[in-house]
Amino acid sequence: MKDIPLLRHSVIAFLLAAFAPAGAAEKPGTLRILTSFYPVYIHALNVAGNMPGVEVANMAQPSAGCLHDYSITPGDLVRISNADVFVVNGGGMESFMDKAMKHAPGIRVLDLSEGIPMLRENNVVNPHVWLSVSNAIVQVRNLADGLSRIDPARAAAFRANAEQYADKLRALDARMRSGLSDLRTRDIVTFHEAFPYFARAYGLNIAAAIAREPGSEPSARELAGTVEIIRKAGVKAIFAEPQYSSRAAQVIARETGATVFALDPAVTGPPEPGAFIRIMEENLRELQKALK
Ligand SMILES: [Zn+2]
């Protein structure tokens, strides 16, 4: 009697296999794109969002911010395994890639920073390339090229979407350049090491960064060192980031008489294709307020 349930199971399994339409387990032709974090996700919404048969999802929570020291979860690893392509910023931002590749060795990875000259500090690559809008354009094109290789049937649509968005980004870049061409001072102090590409693109000078990475509160000695640099350089504007506590910035402002403004590295925000451009325009207004 014991083998009857087993028999029943195999009969059911046989019936399911025989009558299931071919490929029913996966929607045929669906391309599942998973991005690592917010800026990459916004690129992908512009290149592949709202296309029939294409799913765009983001791995990290919208509140995660930069992925430095991100602890990848078992759920993240499952989502990476189930995606057709995992789109990453590169430059070391996704520090968990070794673990992810071990878990999902067959996964196709698109590194959007390919071909972008990377800045280094103390021999460590700085991954915040997207904050130079011309680099963001390269990332968008890399994404369209990569997706076109994976899904040639949709290549024309990916490339057309990318060029449409690149036009908007080029116009933004021009507004940033002209809006920041005429400033009283070009010296700024930023909160974490997110802005070297931005500063280089728009001719700003980062006199100091208050904390090297978000979440690491500067020590009393580091704070004192930053205060010294700001006093010597006569820096009047400190830029905190909306994602992180501005406590250290407030302490430094009190010590130096400098004013705290906000500069957004565009690592959190609403899931909307126009969000990156809006954040950068807000950054432009804030810089003009602080430095004109
Ligand atoms: Zn960062």
Short mmCIF file of C-alpha atoms and ligand atoms in Angstrom, two decimals:
data_model
loop_
_atom_site.label_atom_id
_atom_site.label_comp_id
_atom_site.label_asym_id
_atom_site.label_seq_id
_atom_site.Cartn_x
_atom_site.Cartn_y
_atom_site.Cartn_z
CA MET A 1 0.00 0.00 0.00
CA LYS A 2 2.94 2.25 0.76
CA ASP A 3 3.87 2.80 -2.88
CA ILE A 4 0.44 4.09 -3.90
CA PRO A 5 1.02 7.73 -2.89
CA LEU A 6 4.34 7.53 -4.73
CA LEU A 7 2.62 6.12 -7.78
CA ARG A 8 0.01 8.83 -7.57
CA HIS A 9 2.74 11.46 -7.49
CA SER A 10 4.49 10.14 -10.52
CA VAL A 11 1.18 9.90 -12.41
CA ILE A 12 0.44 13.53 -11.54
CA ALA A 13 3.96 14.55 -12.52
CA PHE A 14 3.53 12.71 -15.82
CA LEU A 15 0.17 14.38 -16.51
CA LEU A 16 1.61 17.82 -15.71
CA ALA A 17 4.54 17.25 -18.01
CA ALA A 18 2.36 15.88 -20.80
CA PHE A 19 -0.26 18.60 -20.77
CA ALA A 20 1.72 21.67 -19.77
CA PRO A 21 2.22 23.95 -22.75
CA ALA A 22 5.86 24.14 -23.82
CA GLY A 23 7.81 26.74 -21.84
CA ALA A 24 4.92 27.41 -19.47
CA ALA A 25 7.29 27.70 -16.51
CA GLU A 26 8.69 30.91 -17.99
CA LYS A 27 6.84 33.48 -19.98
CA PRO A 28 8.26 32.93 -23.47
CA GLY A 29 10.50 35.72 -24.65
CA THR A 30 10.48 37.61 -21.35
CA LEU A 31 13.79 39.35 -20.66
CA ARG A 32 14.38 39.76 -16.92
CA ILE A 33 16.81 42.59 -16.19
CA LEU A 34 18.04 43.00 -12.61
CA THR A 35 20.04 46.10 -11.68
CA SER A 36 22.26 46.34 -8.61
CA PHE A 37 21.30 49.75 -7.22
CA TYR A 38 19.50 53.01 -7.84
CA PRO A 39 21.53 54.93 -10.49
CA VAL A 40 21.85 51.78 -12.62
CA TYR A 41 18.13 51.11 -12.15
CA ILE A 42 17.23 54.60 -13.44
CA HIS A 43 19.45 54.05 -16.51
CA ALA A 44 17.64 50.75 -17.13
CA LEU A 45 14.17 52.29 -16.76
CA ASN A 46 15.12 54.70 -19.54
CA VAL A 47 16.62 52.08 -21.86
CA ALA A 48 14.26 49.15 -21.26
CA GLY A 49 11.39 50.27 -19.01
CA ASN A 50 7.80 49.93 -20.27
CA MET A 51 8.77 47.55 -23.07
CA PRO A 52 6.43 44.58 -23.64
CA GLY A 53 8.12 41.39 -22.50
CA VAL A 54 10.86 43.17 -20.57
CA GLU A 55 11.01 43.27 -16.77
CA VAL A 56 13.29 45.76 -15.02
CA ALA A 57 13.84 45.25 -11.29
CA ASN A 58 16.31 46.60 -8.76
CA MET A 59 18.11 44.35 -6.27
CA ALA A 60 18.87 46.76 -3.41
CA GLN A 61 16.08 48.55 -1.54
CA PRO A 62 15.58 52.12 -2.79
CA SER A 63 16.81 53.30 0.64
CA ALA A 64 20.07 51.29 0.48
CA GLY A 65 22.10 54.09 -1.09
CA CYS A 66 25.65 53.27 -2.22
CA LEU A 67 26.54 49.58 -2.02
CA HIS A 68 29.85 50.02 -0.15
CA ASP A 69 29.87 47.24 2.46
CA TYR A 70 26.42 46.05 1.32
CA SER A 71 25.56 42.67 2.88
CA ILE A 72 24.03 40.63 0.12
CA THR A 73 21.03 38.58 1.33
CA PRO A 74 20.00 35.03 0.35
CA GLY A 75 16.98 36.66 -1.33
CA ASP A 76 19.29 38.87 -3.43
CA LEU A 77 21.24 35.79 -4.56
CA VAL A 78 18.02 34.09 -5.65
CA ARG A 79 16.97 37.15 -7.62
CA ILE A 80 20.40 37.32 -9.32
CA SER A 81 20.13 33.60 -10.26
CA ASN A 82 16.66 34.11 -11.71
CA ALA A 83 17.58 37.14 -13.84
CA ASP A 84 18.62 36.92 -17.49
CA VAL A 85 21.15 39.68 -16.93
CA PHE A 86 22.54 41.42 -13.84
CA VAL A 87 23.44 45.03 -14.60
CA VAL A 88 26.09 46.54 -12.33
CA ASN A 89 27.81 49.90 -11.99
CA GLY A 90 31.25 48.28 -11.72
CA GLY A 91 34.42 49.93 -10.47
CA GLY A 92 34.14 47.92 -7.25
CA MET A 93 30.77 49.35 -6.17
CA GLU A 94 29.32 45.81 -6.08
CA SER A 95 31.83 44.40 -3.60
CA PHE A 96 29.76 41.22 -3.30
CA MET A 97 30.30 40.09 -6.91
CA ASP A 98 32.60 37.16 -6.04
CA LYS A 99 29.93 35.75 -3.77
CA ALA A 100 27.20 36.40 -6.35
CA MET A 101 29.19 34.69 -9.13
CA LYS A 102 29.83 31.68 -6.93
CA HIS A 103 26.11 31.38 -6.28
CA ALA A 104 25.01 32.03 -9.87
CA PRO A 105 27.99 31.06 -12.05
CA GLY A 106 26.00 31.15 -15.29
CA ILE A 107 24.64 34.66 -14.82
CA ARG A 108 25.35 37.27 -17.48
CA VAL A 109 26.78 40.43 -15.95
CA LEU A 110 26.82 43.82 -17.68
CA ASP A 111 29.41 46.21 -16.26
CA LEU A 112 28.32 49.73 -17.22
CA SER A 113 31.66 51.37 -16.39
CA GLU A 114 33.50 49.61 -19.19
CA GLY A 115 35.57 52.11 -21.17
CA ILE A 116 35.23 54.90 -18.58
CA PRO A 117 38.60 56.15 -17.28
CA MET A 118 38.41 55.44 -13.55
CA LEU A 119 39.79 57.77 -10.88
CA ARG A 120 41.85 56.25 -8.09
CA GLU A 121 42.78 57.39 -4.64
CA ASN A 122 45.40 55.49 -2.65
CA ASN A 123 45.23 52.85 -5.40
CA VAL A 124 41.52 52.27 -4.77
CA VAL A 125 39.16 52.80 -7.72
CA ASN A 126 36.41 55.35 -7.07
CA PRO A 127 33.17 53.88 -8.47
CA HIS A 128 30.93 57.03 -8.45
CA VAL A 129 31.27 57.60 -12.20
CA TRP A 130 27.58 58.38 -12.91
CA LEU A 131 27.85 61.78 -11.20
CA SER A 132 29.64 63.11 -14.25
CA VAL A 133 26.74 63.33 -16.69
CA SER A 134 28.98 62.52 -19.67
CA ASN A 135 29.95 59.29 -17.89
CA ALA A 136 26.25 58.59 -17.26
CA ILE A 137 25.76 58.83 -21.04
CA VAL A 138 28.54 56.25 -21.59
CA GLN A 139 26.85 53.96 -19.04
CA VAL A 140 23.49 54.30 -20.79
CA ARG A 141 25.08 53.39 -24.14
CA ASN A 142 26.96 50.48 -22.58
CA LEU A 143 23.64 49.25 -21.24
CA ALA A 144 21.91 49.50 -24.63
CA ASP A 145 24.84 47.72 -26.35
CA GLY A 146 24.92 44.94 -23.75
CA LEU A 147 21.17 44.36 -23.83
CA SER A 148 21.26 44.34 -27.63
CA ARG A 149 23.85 41.54 -27.59
CA ILE A 150 21.70 39.51 -25.20
CA ASP A 151 18.38 40.22 -26.94
CA PRO A 152 19.08 41.16 -30.60
CA ALA A 153 15.36 41.21 -31.48
CA ARG A 154 14.91 44.27 -29.27
CA ALA A 155 18.24 45.93 -30.15
CA ALA A 156 16.74 48.74 -32.24
CA ALA A 157 14.33 49.67 -29.44
CA PHE A 158 17.06 49.62 -26.75
CA ARG A 159 19.32 51.83 -28.89
CA ALA A 160 16.53 54.27 -29.78
CA ASN A 161 15.53 54.61 -26.10
CA ALA A 162 19.17 55.09 -25.09
CA GLU A 163 19.74 57.83 -27.67
CA GLN A 164 16.54 59.61 -26.64
CA TYR A 165 17.69 59.60 -23.01
CA ALA A 166 21.27 60.52 -23.98
CA ASP A 167 19.87 63.64 -25.70
CA LYS A 168 18.21 64.69 -22.44
CA LEU A 169 21.42 63.96 -20.50
CA ARG A 170 23.50 65.98 -22.97
CA ALA A 171 21.14 68.94 -22.47
CA LEU A 172 21.45 68.48 -18.68
CA ASP A 173 25.27 68.39 -18.97
CA ALA A 174 25.21 71.65 -20.94
CA ARG A 175 22.96 73.28 -18.30
CA MET A 176 25.32 72.11 -15.54
CA ARG A 177 28.40 73.45 -17.34
CA SER A 178 26.94 76.84 -18.13
CA GLY A 179 25.22 77.09 -14.72
CA LEU A 180 28.50 76.44 -12.92
CA SER A 181 30.82 78.40 -15.21
CA ASP A 182 30.59 81.63 -13.25
CA LEU A 183 31.09 81.00 -9.52
CA ARG A 184 32.56 83.14 -6.74
CA THR A 185 34.46 80.12 -5.40
CA ARG A 186 34.99 76.57 -6.67
CA ASP A 187 36.12 75.03 -3.35
CA ILE A 188 33.72 72.59 -1.70
CA VAL A 189 33.77 70.09 1.16
CA THR A 190 31.70 66.95 0.58
CA PHE A 191 30.38 64.24 2.83
CA HIS A 192 31.65 60.97 1.33
CA GLU A 193 33.97 60.25 -1.59
CA ALA A 194 31.12 60.38 -4.10
CA PHE A 195 31.96 63.53 -6.03
CA PRO A 196 35.44 63.39 -7.68
CA TYR A 197 33.98 62.68 -11.15
CA PHE A 198 31.34 65.37 -10.62
CA ALA A 199 33.95 67.89 -9.46
CA ARG A 200 36.24 67.12 -12.39
CA ALA A 201 33.40 67.44 -14.90
CA TYR A 202 32.22 70.81 -13.60
CA GLY A 203 35.51 72.38 -12.51
CA LEU A 204 35.01 72.20 -8.74
CA ASN A 205 37.73 71.58 -6.19
CA ILE A 206 37.01 69.14 -3.33
CA ALA A 207 39.09 70.63 -0.52
CA ALA A 208 38.14 67.78 1.83
CA ALA A 209 35.71 64.87 2.24
CA ILE A 210 34.30 64.64 5.76
CA ALA A 211 33.84 60.85 5.95
CA ARG A 212 35.42 58.53 3.44
CA GLU A 213 32.37 56.31 3.32
CA PRO A 214 28.82 56.70 4.55
CA GLY A 215 28.16 55.14 7.90
CA SER A 216 31.70 55.71 9.11
CA GLU A 217 31.54 58.67 11.47
CA PRO A 218 34.79 60.60 11.38
CA SER A 219 36.95 60.42 14.51
CA ALA A 220 37.61 63.55 16.60
CA ARG A 221 41.09 63.70 15.05
CA GLU A 222 39.71 63.47 11.48
CA LEU A 223 37.17 66.19 12.31
CA ALA A 224 39.91 68.43 13.65
CA GLY A 225 41.94 67.81 10.48
CA THR A 226 38.98 68.73 8.28
CA VAL A 227 38.33 71.89 10.31
CA GLU A 228 41.98 72.85 9.79
CA ILE A 229 41.76 72.32 6.00
CA ILE A 230 38.55 74.36 5.77
CA ARG A 231 40.01 77.24 7.80
CA LYS A 232 43.23 77.29 5.75
CA ALA A 233 41.43 77.10 2.41
CA GLY A 234 38.72 79.55 3.50
CA VAL A 235 36.00 77.13 2.36
CA LYS A 236 32.53 78.57 2.99
CA ALA A 237 30.28 75.70 1.84
CA ILE A 238 30.00 72.16 3.20
CA PHE A 239 27.81 69.69 1.29
CA ALA A 240 26.05 67.00 3.29
CA GLU A 241 24.14 64.19 1.57
CA PRO A 242 20.41 63.69 2.13
CA GLN A 243 20.97 59.93 2.62
CA TYR A 244 23.22 60.28 5.66
CA SER A 245 23.32 62.06 8.99
CA SER A 246 24.70 65.57 8.67
CA ARG A 247 25.92 65.62 12.29
CA ALA A 248 29.61 65.76 11.38
CA ALA A 249 28.90 68.48 8.82
CA GLN A 250 27.03 70.51 11.44
CA VAL A 251 29.92 70.18 13.92
CA ILE A 252 32.40 71.35 11.28
CA ALA A 253 30.12 74.20 10.24
CA ARG A 254 29.91 75.38 13.84
CA GLU A 255 33.70 75.25 14.19
CA THR A 256 34.47 77.04 10.93
CA GLY A 257 31.53 79.32 10.24
CA ALA A 258 30.92 77.54 6.93
CA THR A 259 27.31 76.83 5.83
CA VAL A 260 25.88 73.34 5.28
CA PHE A 261 24.19 72.70 1.92
CA ALA A 262 22.99 69.44 0.35
CA LEU A 263 24.54 67.56 -2.56
CA ASP A 264 22.73 64.40 -3.63
CA PRO A 265 24.79 61.54 -5.12
CA ALA A 266 21.60 60.18 -6.71
CA VAL A 267 21.78 56.81 -4.96
CA THR A 268 18.22 56.91 -3.61
CA GLY A 269 15.00 58.34 -5.01
CA PRO A 270 11.70 57.55 -6.68
CA PRO A 271 11.50 54.72 -9.28
CA GLU A 272 10.94 57.13 -12.17
CA PRO A 273 12.91 57.51 -15.40
CA GLY A 274 13.24 61.29 -14.95
CA ALA A 275 14.53 61.10 -11.37
CA PHE A 276 18.29 61.30 -12.08
CA ILE A 277 17.88 64.45 -14.17
CA ARG A 278 15.70 66.07 -11.48
CA ILE A 279 18.23 65.24 -8.74
CA MET A 280 21.10 66.70 -10.76
CA GLU A 281 19.11 69.87 -11.45
CA GLU A 282 18.50 70.24 -7.71
CA ASN A 283 22.27 69.81 -7.18
CA LEU A 284 22.89 72.56 -9.72
CA ARG A 285 20.51 74.95 -7.92
CA GLU A 286 22.08 74.14 -4.54
CA LEU A 287 25.63 74.70 -5.85
CA GLN A 288 24.63 78.02 -7.37
CA LYS A 289 23.04 79.06 -4.08
CA ALA A 290 26.21 78.09 -2.20
CA LEU A 291 28.98 79.23 -4.54
CA LYS A 292 27.73 82.22 -6.58
ZN ZN B 1 29.39 55.96 -2.43
#
